[in-house]
Coordinates of C-alpha atoms and ligand atoms in Angstrom, one line a residue:
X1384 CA -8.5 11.8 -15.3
X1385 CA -8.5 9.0 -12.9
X1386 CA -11.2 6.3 -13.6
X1387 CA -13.1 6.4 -10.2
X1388 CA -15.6 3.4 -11.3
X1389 CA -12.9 1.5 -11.3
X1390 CA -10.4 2.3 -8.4
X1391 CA -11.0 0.8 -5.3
X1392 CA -12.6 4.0 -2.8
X1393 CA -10.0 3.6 0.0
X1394 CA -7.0 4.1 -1.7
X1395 CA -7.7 7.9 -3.8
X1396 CA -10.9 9.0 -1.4
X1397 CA -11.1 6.8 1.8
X1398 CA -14.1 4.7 3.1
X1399 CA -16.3 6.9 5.9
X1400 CA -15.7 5.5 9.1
X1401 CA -15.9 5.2 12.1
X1402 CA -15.6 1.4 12.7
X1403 CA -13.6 -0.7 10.4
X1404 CA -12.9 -4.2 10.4
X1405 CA -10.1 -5.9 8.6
X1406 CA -10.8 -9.5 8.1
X1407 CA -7.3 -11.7 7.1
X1408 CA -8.7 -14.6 5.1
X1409 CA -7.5 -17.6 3.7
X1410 CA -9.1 -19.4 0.7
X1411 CA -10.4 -23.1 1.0
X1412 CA -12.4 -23.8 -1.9
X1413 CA -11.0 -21.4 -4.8
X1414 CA -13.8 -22.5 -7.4
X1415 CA -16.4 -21.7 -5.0
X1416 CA -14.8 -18.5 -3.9
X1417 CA -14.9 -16.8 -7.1
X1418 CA -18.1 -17.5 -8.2
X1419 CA -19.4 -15.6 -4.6
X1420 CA -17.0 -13.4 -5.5
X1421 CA -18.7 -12.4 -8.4
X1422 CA -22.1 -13.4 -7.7
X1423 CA -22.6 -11.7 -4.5
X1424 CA -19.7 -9.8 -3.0
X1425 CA -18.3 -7.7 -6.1
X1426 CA -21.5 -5.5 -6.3
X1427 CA -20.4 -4.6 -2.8
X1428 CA -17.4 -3.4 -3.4
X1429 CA -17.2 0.5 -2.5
X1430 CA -15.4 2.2 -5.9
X1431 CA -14.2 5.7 -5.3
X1432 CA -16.7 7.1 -7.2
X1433 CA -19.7 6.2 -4.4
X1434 CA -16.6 7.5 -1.7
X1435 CA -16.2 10.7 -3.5
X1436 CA -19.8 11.1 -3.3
X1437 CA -20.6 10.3 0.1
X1438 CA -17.5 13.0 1.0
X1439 CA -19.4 15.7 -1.1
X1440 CA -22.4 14.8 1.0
X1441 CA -20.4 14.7 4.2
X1442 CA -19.5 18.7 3.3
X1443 CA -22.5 20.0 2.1
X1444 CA -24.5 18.7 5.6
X1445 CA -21.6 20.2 7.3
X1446 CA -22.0 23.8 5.3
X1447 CA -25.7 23.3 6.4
X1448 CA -24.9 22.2 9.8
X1449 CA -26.9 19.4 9.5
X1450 CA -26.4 16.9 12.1
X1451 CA -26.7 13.1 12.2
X1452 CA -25.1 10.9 9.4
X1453 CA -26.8 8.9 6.7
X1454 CA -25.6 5.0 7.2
X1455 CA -22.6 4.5 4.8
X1456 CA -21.6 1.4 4.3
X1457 CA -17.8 0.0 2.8
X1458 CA -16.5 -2.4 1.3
X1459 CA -13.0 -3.2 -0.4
X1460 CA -10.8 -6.1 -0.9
X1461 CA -7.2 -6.9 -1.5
X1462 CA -5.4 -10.0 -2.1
X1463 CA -1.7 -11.3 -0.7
X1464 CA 0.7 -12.3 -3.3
X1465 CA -0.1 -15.8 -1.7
X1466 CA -3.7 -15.3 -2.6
X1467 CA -2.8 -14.2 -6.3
X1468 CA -1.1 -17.4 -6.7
X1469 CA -4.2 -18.9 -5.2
X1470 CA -6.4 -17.3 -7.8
X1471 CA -4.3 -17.1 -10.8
X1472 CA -1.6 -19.9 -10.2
X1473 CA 1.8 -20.2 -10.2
X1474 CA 2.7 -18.8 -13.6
X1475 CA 0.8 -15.3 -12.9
X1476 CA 2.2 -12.1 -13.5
X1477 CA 5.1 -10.6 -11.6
X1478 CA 4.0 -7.5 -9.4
X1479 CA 6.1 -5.2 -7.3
X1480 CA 9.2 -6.7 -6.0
X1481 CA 8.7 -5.8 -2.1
X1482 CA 5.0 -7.5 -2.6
X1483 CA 6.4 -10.6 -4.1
X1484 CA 8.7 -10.9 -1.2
X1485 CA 5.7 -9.9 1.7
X1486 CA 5.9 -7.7 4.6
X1487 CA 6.8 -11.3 6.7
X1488 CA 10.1 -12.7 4.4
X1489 CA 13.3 -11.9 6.3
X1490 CA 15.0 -9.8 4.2
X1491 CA 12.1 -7.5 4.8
X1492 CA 12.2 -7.7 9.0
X1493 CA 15.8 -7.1 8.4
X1494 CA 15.8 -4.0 6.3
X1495 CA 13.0 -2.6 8.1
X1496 CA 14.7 -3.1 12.0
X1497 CA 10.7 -5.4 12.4
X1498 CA 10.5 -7.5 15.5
X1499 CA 11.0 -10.6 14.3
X1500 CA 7.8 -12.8 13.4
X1501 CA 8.2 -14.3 16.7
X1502 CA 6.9 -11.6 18.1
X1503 CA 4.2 -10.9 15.8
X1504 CA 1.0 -11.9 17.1
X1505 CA 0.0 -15.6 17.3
X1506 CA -3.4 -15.3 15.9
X1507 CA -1.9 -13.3 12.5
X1508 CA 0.3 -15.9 11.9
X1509 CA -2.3 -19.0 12.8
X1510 CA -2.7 -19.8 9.0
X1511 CA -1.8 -18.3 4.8
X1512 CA -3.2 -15.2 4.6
X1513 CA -4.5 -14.6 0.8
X1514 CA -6.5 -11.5 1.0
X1515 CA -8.4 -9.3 3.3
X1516 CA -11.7 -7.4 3.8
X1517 CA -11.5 -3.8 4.8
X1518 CA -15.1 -3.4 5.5
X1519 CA -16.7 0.1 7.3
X1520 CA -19.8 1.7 8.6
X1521 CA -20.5 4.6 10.9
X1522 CA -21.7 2.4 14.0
X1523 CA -20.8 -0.7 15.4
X1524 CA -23.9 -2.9 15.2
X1525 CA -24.1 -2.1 10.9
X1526 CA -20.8 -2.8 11.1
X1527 CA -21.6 -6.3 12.6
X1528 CA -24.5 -7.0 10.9
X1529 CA -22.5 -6.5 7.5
X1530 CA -20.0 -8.5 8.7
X1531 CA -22.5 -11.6 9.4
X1532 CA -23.9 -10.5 6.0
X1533 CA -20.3 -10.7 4.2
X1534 CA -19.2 -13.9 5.8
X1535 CA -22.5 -16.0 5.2
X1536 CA -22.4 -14.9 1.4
X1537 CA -18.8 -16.9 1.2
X1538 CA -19.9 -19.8 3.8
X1539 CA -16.8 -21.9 4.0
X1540 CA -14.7 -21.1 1.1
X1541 CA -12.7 -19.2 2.9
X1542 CA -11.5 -19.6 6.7
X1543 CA -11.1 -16.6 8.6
X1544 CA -7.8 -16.0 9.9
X1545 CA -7.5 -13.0 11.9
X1546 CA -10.2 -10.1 12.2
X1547 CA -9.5 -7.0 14.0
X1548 CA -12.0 -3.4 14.6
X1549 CA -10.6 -0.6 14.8
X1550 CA -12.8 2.6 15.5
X1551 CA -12.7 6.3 16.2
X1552 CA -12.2 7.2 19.4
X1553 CA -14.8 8.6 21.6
X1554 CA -15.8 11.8 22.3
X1555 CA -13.5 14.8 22.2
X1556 CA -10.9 12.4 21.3
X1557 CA -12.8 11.7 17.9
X1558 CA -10.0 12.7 15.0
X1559 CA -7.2 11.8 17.8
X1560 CA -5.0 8.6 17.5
X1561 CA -4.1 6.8 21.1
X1562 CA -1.1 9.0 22.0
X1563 CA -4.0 11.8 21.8
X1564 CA -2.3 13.7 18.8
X1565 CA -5.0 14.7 15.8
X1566 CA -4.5 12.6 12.9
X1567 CA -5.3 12.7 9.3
X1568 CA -4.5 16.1 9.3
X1569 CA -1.3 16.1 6.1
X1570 CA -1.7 13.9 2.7
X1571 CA -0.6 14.4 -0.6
X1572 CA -3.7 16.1 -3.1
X1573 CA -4.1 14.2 -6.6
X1574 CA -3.8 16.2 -9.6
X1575 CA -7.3 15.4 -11.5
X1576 CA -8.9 14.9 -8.3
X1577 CA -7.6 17.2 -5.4
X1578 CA -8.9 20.9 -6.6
X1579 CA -6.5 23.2 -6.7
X1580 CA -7.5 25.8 -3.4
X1581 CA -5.6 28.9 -4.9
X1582 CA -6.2 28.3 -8.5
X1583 CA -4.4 31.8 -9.2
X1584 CA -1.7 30.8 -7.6
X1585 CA 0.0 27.6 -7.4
X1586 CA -1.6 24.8 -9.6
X1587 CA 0.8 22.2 -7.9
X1588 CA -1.0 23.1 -4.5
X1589 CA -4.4 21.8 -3.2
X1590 CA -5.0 23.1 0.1
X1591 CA -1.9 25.5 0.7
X1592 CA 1.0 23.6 0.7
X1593 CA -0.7 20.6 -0.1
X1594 CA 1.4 19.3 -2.7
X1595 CA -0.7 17.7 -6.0
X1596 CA 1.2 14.4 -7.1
X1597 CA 0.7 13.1 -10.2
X1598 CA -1.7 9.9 -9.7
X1599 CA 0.7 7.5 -10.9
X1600 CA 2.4 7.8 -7.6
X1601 CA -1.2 6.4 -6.2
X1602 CA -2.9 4.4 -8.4
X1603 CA -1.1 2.0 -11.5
X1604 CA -1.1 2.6 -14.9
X1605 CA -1.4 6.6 -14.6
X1606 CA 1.7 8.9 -15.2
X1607 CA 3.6 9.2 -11.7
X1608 CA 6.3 12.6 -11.3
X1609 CA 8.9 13.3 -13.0
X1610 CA 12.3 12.9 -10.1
X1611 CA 13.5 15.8 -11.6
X1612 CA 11.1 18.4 -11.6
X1613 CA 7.6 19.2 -9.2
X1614 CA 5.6 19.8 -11.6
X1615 CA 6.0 17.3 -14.4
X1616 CA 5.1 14.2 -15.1
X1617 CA 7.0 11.2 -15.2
X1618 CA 6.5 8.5 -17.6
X1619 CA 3.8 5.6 -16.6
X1620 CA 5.5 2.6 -14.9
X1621 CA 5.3 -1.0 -16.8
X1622 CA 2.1 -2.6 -15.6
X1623 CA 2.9 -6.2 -14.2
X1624 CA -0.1 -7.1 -16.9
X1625 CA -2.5 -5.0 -18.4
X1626 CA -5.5 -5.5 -15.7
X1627 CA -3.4 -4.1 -13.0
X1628 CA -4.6 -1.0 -14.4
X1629 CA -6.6 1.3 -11.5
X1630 CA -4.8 -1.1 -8.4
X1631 CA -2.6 -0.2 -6.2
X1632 CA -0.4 -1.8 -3.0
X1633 CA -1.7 -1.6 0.2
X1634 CA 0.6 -1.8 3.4
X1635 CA -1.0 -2.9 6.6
X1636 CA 0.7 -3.2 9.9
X1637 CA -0.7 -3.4 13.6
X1638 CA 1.4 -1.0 15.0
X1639 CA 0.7 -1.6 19.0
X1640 CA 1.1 1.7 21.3
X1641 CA 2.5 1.8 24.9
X1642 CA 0.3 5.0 25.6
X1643 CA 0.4 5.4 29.1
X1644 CA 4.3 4.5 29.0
X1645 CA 4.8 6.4 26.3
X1646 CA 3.1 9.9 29.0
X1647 CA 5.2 9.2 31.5
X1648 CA 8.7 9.4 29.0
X1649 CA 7.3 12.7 28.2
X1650 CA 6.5 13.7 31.5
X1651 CA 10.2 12.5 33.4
X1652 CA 12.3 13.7 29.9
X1653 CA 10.6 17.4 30.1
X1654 CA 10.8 17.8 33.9
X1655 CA 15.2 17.0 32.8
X1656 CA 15.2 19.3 30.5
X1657 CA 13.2 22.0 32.4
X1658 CA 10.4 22.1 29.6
X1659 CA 6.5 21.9 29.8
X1660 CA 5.3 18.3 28.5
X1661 CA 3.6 19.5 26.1
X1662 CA 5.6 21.2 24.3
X1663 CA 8.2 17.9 24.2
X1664 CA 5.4 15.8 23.1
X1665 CA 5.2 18.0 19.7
X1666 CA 8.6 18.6 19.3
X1667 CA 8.7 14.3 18.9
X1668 CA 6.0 14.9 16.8
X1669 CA 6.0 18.3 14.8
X1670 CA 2.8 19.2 15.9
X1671 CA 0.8 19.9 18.7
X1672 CA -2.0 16.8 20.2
X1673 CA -4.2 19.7 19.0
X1674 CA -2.7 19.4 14.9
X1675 CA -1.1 23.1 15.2
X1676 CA 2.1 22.4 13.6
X1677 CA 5.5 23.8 15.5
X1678 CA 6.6 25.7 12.5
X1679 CA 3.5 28.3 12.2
X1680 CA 3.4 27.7 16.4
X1681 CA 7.1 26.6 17.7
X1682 CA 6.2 27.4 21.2
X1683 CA 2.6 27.5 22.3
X1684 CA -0.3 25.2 20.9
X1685 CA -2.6 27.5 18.5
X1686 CA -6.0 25.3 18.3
X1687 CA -7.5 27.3 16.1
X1688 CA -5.2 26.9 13.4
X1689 CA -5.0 23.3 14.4
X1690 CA -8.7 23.4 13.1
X1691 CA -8.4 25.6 9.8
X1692 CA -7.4 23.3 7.3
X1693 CA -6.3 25.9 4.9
X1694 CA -3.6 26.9 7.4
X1695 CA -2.4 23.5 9.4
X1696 CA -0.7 22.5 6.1
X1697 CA 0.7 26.0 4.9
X1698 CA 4.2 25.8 5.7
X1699 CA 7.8 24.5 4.8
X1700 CA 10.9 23.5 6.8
X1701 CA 13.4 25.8 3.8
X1702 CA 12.8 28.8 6.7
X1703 CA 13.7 26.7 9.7
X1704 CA 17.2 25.9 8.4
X1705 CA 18.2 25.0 12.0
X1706 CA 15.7 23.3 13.7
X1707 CA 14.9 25.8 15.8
X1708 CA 10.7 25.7 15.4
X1709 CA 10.6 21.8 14.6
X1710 CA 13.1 19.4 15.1
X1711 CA 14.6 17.6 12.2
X1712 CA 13.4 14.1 13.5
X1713 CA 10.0 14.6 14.5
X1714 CA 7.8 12.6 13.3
X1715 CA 6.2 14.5 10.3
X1716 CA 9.7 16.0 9.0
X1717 CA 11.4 12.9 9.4
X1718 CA 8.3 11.4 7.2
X1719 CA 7.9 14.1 4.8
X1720 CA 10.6 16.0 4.6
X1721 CA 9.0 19.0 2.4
X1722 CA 11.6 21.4 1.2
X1723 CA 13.7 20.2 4.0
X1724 CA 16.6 20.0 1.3
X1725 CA 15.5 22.5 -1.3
X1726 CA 17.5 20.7 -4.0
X1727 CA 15.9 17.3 -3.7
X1728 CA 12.2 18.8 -3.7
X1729 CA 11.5 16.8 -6.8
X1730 CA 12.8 13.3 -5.4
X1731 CA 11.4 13.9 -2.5
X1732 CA 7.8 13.6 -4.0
X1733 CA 8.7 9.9 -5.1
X1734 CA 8.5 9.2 -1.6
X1735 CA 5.0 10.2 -0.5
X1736 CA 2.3 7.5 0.7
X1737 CA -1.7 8.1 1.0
X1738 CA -2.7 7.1 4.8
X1739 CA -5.8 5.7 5.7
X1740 CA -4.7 4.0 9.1
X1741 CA -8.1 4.1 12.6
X1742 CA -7.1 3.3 15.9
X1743 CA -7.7 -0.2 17.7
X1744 CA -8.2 -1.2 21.1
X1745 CA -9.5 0.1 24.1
X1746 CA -9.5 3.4 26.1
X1747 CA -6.8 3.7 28.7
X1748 CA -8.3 2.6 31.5
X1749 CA -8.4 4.6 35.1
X1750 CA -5.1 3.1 37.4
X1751 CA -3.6 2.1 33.5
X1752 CA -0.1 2.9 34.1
X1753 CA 1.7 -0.2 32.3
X1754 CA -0.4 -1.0 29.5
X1755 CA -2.3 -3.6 30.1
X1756 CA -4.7 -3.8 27.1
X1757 CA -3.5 -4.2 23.4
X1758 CA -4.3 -1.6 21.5
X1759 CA -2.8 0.6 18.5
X1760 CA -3.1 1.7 14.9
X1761 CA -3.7 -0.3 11.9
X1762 CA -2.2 1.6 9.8
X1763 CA -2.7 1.4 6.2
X1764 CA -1.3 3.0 3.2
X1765 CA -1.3 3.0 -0.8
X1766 CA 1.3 3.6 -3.0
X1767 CA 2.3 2.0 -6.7
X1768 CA 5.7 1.0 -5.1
X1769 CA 6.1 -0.2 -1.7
X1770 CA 9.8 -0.2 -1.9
X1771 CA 9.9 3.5 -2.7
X1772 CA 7.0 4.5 -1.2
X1773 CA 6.6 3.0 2.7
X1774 CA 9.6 0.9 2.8
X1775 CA 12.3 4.0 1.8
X1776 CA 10.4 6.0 4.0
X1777 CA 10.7 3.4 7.2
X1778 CA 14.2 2.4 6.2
X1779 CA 15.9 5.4 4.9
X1780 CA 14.1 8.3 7.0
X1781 CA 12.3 7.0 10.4
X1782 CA 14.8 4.3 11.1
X1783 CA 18.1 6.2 9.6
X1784 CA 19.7 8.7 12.4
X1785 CA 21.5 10.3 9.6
X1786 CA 18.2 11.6 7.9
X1787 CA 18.2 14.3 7.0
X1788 CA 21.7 14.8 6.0
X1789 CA 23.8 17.7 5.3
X1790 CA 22.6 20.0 8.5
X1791 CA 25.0 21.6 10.3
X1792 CA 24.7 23.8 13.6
X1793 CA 23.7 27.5 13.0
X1794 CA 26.2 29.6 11.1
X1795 CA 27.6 26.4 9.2
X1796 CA 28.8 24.9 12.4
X1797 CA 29.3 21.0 13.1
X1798 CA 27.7 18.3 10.8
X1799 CA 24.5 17.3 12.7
X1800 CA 23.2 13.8 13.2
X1801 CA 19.4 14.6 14.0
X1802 CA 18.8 10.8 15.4
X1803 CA 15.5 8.2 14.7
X1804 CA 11.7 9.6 14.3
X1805 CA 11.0 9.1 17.6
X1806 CA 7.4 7.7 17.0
X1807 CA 8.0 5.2 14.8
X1808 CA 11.7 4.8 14.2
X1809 CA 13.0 1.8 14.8
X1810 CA 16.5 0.5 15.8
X1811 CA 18.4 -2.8 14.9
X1812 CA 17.5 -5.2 17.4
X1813 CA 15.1 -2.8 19.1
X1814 CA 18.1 -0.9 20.6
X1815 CA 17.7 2.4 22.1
X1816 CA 17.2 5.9 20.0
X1817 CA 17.9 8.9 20.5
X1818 CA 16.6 12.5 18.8
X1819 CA 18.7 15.7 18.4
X1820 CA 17.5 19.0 19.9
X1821 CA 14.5 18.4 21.8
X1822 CA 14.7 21.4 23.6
X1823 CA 14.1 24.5 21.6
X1824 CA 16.3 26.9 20.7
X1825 CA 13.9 29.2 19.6
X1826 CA 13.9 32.1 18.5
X1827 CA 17.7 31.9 19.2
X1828 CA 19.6 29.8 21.6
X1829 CA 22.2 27.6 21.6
X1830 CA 21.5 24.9 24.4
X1831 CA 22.5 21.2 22.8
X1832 CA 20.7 18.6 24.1
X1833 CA 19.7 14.6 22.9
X1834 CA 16.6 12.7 24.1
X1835 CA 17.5 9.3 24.5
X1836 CA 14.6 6.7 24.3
X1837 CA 15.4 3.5 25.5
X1838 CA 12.4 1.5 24.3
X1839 CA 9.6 1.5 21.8
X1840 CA 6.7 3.2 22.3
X1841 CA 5.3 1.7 18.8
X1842 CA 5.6 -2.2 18.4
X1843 CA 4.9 -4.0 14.8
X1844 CA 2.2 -6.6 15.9
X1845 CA 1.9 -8.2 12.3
X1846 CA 2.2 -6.6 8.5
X1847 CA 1.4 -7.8 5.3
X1848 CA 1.0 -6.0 1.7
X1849 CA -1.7 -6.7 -0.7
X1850 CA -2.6 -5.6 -3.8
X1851 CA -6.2 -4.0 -4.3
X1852 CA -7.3 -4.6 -7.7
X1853 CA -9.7 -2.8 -9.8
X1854 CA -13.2 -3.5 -10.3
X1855 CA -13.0 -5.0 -14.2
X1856 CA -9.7 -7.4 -12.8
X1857 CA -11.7 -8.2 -9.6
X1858 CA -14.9 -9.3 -12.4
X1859 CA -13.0 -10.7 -15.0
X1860 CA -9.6 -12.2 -14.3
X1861 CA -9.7 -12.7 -10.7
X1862 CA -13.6 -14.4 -10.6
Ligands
N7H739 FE1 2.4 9.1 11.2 N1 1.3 10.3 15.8 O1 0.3 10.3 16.4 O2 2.4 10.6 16.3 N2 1.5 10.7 12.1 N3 2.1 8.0 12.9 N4 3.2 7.4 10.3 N5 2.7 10.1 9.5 C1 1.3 11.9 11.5 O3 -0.6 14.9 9.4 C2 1.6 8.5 14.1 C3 3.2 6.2 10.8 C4 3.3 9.7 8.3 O4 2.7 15.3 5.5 C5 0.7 12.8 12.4 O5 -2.1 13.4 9.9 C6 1.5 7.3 15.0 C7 3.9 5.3 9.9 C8 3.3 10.7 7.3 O6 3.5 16.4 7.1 C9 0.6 12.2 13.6 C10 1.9 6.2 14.3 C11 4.3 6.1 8.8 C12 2.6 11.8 7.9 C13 1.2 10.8 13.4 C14 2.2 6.6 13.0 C15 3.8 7.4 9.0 C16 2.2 11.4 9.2 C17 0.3 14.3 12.1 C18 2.0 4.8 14.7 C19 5.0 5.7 7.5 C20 2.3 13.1 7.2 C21 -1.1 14.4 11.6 C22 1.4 4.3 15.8 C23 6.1 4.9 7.5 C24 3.4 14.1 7.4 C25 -1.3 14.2 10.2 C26 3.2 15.4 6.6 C27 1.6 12.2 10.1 C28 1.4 9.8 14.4 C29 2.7 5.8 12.0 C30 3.9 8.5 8.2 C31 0.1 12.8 14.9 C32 1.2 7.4 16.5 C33 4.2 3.8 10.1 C34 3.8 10.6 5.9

């Protein structure tokens, strides 16, 4: 059983938003920190317990249809390996290898295909970032007020480096990121925490065809899976010291997006290949803007399934063996492969990430048609091991035009190369990508064709990795 006092509420349940700021700090006067730390900011700090609460809320209003919100506030906090080092000095504990080198080193540009840190945005980079505040509310001026609150308890022991909001988008557009596609719709279940939806049925399945991980994979010092079977658990990995218990490694990157840009691709690339936009749009993605995934809907959006959340998630790619409902490089096959190779099932769980990214940055405005205004994702996700976790998944699916391997055209034709995620895959040197089959050959068909993307729709800003300890380290050891 997972020790909710203790974990951070972001990383197993997620902090209710709709605003969020993340505030980069670095610390000036590290005496005077941690006593604020523990006198006035640590009995803010949202633990999943409160989060798992406020959810159970959240569904029980809805099952009354109840409207309005009660006023939930957030709070979590998670420190660079810079701001370890700050805290603990030099001779502290070794954590995750990817951590210890940071998101910025460039070996880790280099394996990941980043824009260099030239490119990264100036303000990001201004100062030593040590930690960060993820704080949230459900409207902007609590969110401000909190903020003021938050920042006046800690005076100037630390100097802000960088703050950005992000926020739901408006109206209609509510659960959509910028590129209008619904998000938040596929994450892995925990096993303790997740209940099992079919309880008769599969015990390794929360919703249908949610897969249950073992928490390990999530939070440290828990059992993670076993890389050779679903089901079982693997041994707990070494803690870096014993109050790293309950943390776990949060990625962060400003992932900028071209949105009007990235329309008119769709728009020009379908009217090519004779095909409605549309339907391109989800065949980048594997699912429609609507959430209706292509393989229970391969050629016409179905909202309402988009919106039953015991169906959006119920399928597999082992029964689309040639890509003919979803394309082996969109974006959410290319990410989470499934049972793409049935063999691998097992490893492929090693690779999963929680996601709790919100958009940034303003509407498109009317007459927008090169974007003008900066905005984006921050997305953020948690994971024991960055390297295995949102690094492989960058490196050796998105960015690797060889993922998945071992396809070949129907009837055990020619090898196929199925080409970059086209969302967020990314090229060395920014080069141009290109996707296999974007046209569908569905039910049957045989048309080959490539998209070739010349440019970047989504464009690293800045990225960092923290750790996000539990609430004991953040009161005892760390204050
Ligand atoms: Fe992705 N998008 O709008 O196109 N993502 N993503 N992502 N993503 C998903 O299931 C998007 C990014 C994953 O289990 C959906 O929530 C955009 C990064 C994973 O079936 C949509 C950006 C990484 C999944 C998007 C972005 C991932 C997933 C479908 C950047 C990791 C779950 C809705 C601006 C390296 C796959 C949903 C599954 C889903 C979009 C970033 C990973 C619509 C625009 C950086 C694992």
């Amino acid at each position: 059983m997972l020790d909710l006092d203790e974990i951070q509420g972001d990383v197993p349940i997620g902090l209710q938003k709709d605003f969020e700021d993340f505030i980069f700090f670095k610390i000036l006067d590290k005496g005077a920190f941690k006593v604020a730390l523990r006198r006035d900011v640590i009995g803010r700090i949202t633990s999943a317990r409160p989060a798992q609460q406020r959810e159970q809320a959240i569904a029980r209003r809805q099952m009354l249809g109840q409207a309005g919100r009660d006023p939930m506030l957030g709070l979590n906090l998670g420190f660079t390996k810079d701001g370890l080092t700050q805290l603990l000095g030099s001779r502290r504990p070794t954590f995750d290898p990817s951590f210890e080198r940071g998101a910025d080193h460039p070996d880790t540009i280099a394996a990941l295909h980043d824009p260099s840190r030239s490119d990264w945005l100036k303000e990001f980079l201004g100062d030593r970032i040590d930690g960060a505040f993820l704080l949230t509310a459900h409207n902007r001026a609590l969110l401000t007020f909190h903020r003021h609150q938050l920042l006046g308890l800690l005076g100037s022991c630390i100097k802000v480096v960088y703050a950005e909001t992000g926020n739901t988008r408006p109206g209609r557009e509510r659960r959509n990121e910028h590129f209008g596609f619904r998000d938040g719709v596929s994450q892995p279940g925990i096993r303790g925490l997740t209940p099992p939806s079919r309880p008769s049925g599969a015990s390794d399945q929360g919703l249908p065809e949610q897969d249950l991980l073992w928490p390990g994979e999530f939070i440290l010092g828990y059992p993670g899976q076993d890389p050779r079977d679903p089901r079982k658990p693997g041994p707990i990995a070494p803690l870096p010291a014993p109050w790293a218990k309950n943390g776990s490694y949060m990625v962060l990157r400003r992932l900028g997006q071209r949105v009007p840009e990235f329309n008119a691709f769709v728009r020009a690339q379908a009217a090519r290949f004779g095909m409605y936009p549309e339907l391109l749009a989800a065949r980048m993605v594997g699912r429609w803007r609507s959430g209706a995934p292509l393989e229970l809907a391969p050629l016409d959006d179905k909202p309402s399934l988009a919106a039953d959340d015991r169906r959006n998630n119920d399928f597999s790619y082992a029964s689309d063996p040639w890509q003919r409902a979803c394309p082996y490089a969109a974006h959410i096959r290319k990410t989470n492969p499934r049972d793409d190779v049935p063999a691998e099932r097992a490893e492929m769980l090693r690779h999963r990430i929680i996601r709790r990214g919100i958009s940034f940055g303003p509407e498109v405005a009317p007459g927008e048609t090169t974007t003008r205004h900066s905005r984006g994702l921050m997305f953020v996700c948690y994971q024991t091991s960055i390297e295995r976790q949102f690094e492989f998944i960058q490196r050796n699916y998105a960015n690797n035009p060889d993922f998945v391997d071992g396809k070949r055209r129907p009837g055990g034709g020619t090898p196929v190369m199925p080409g970059f995620d086209p969302i967020i895959g990314q090229a060395e040197g920014s080069g141009a990508r290109t996707m296999d089959e974007p046209y569908p050959n569905y039910p049957a068909g045989s048309r080959r064709t490539t998209l070739a993307i010349p440019k970047q729709f989504v464009e690293l800003t800045a990225a960092a990795y923290f750790f996000m300890p539990s609430i004991t380290a953040l009161r005892t050891v760390l204050s």
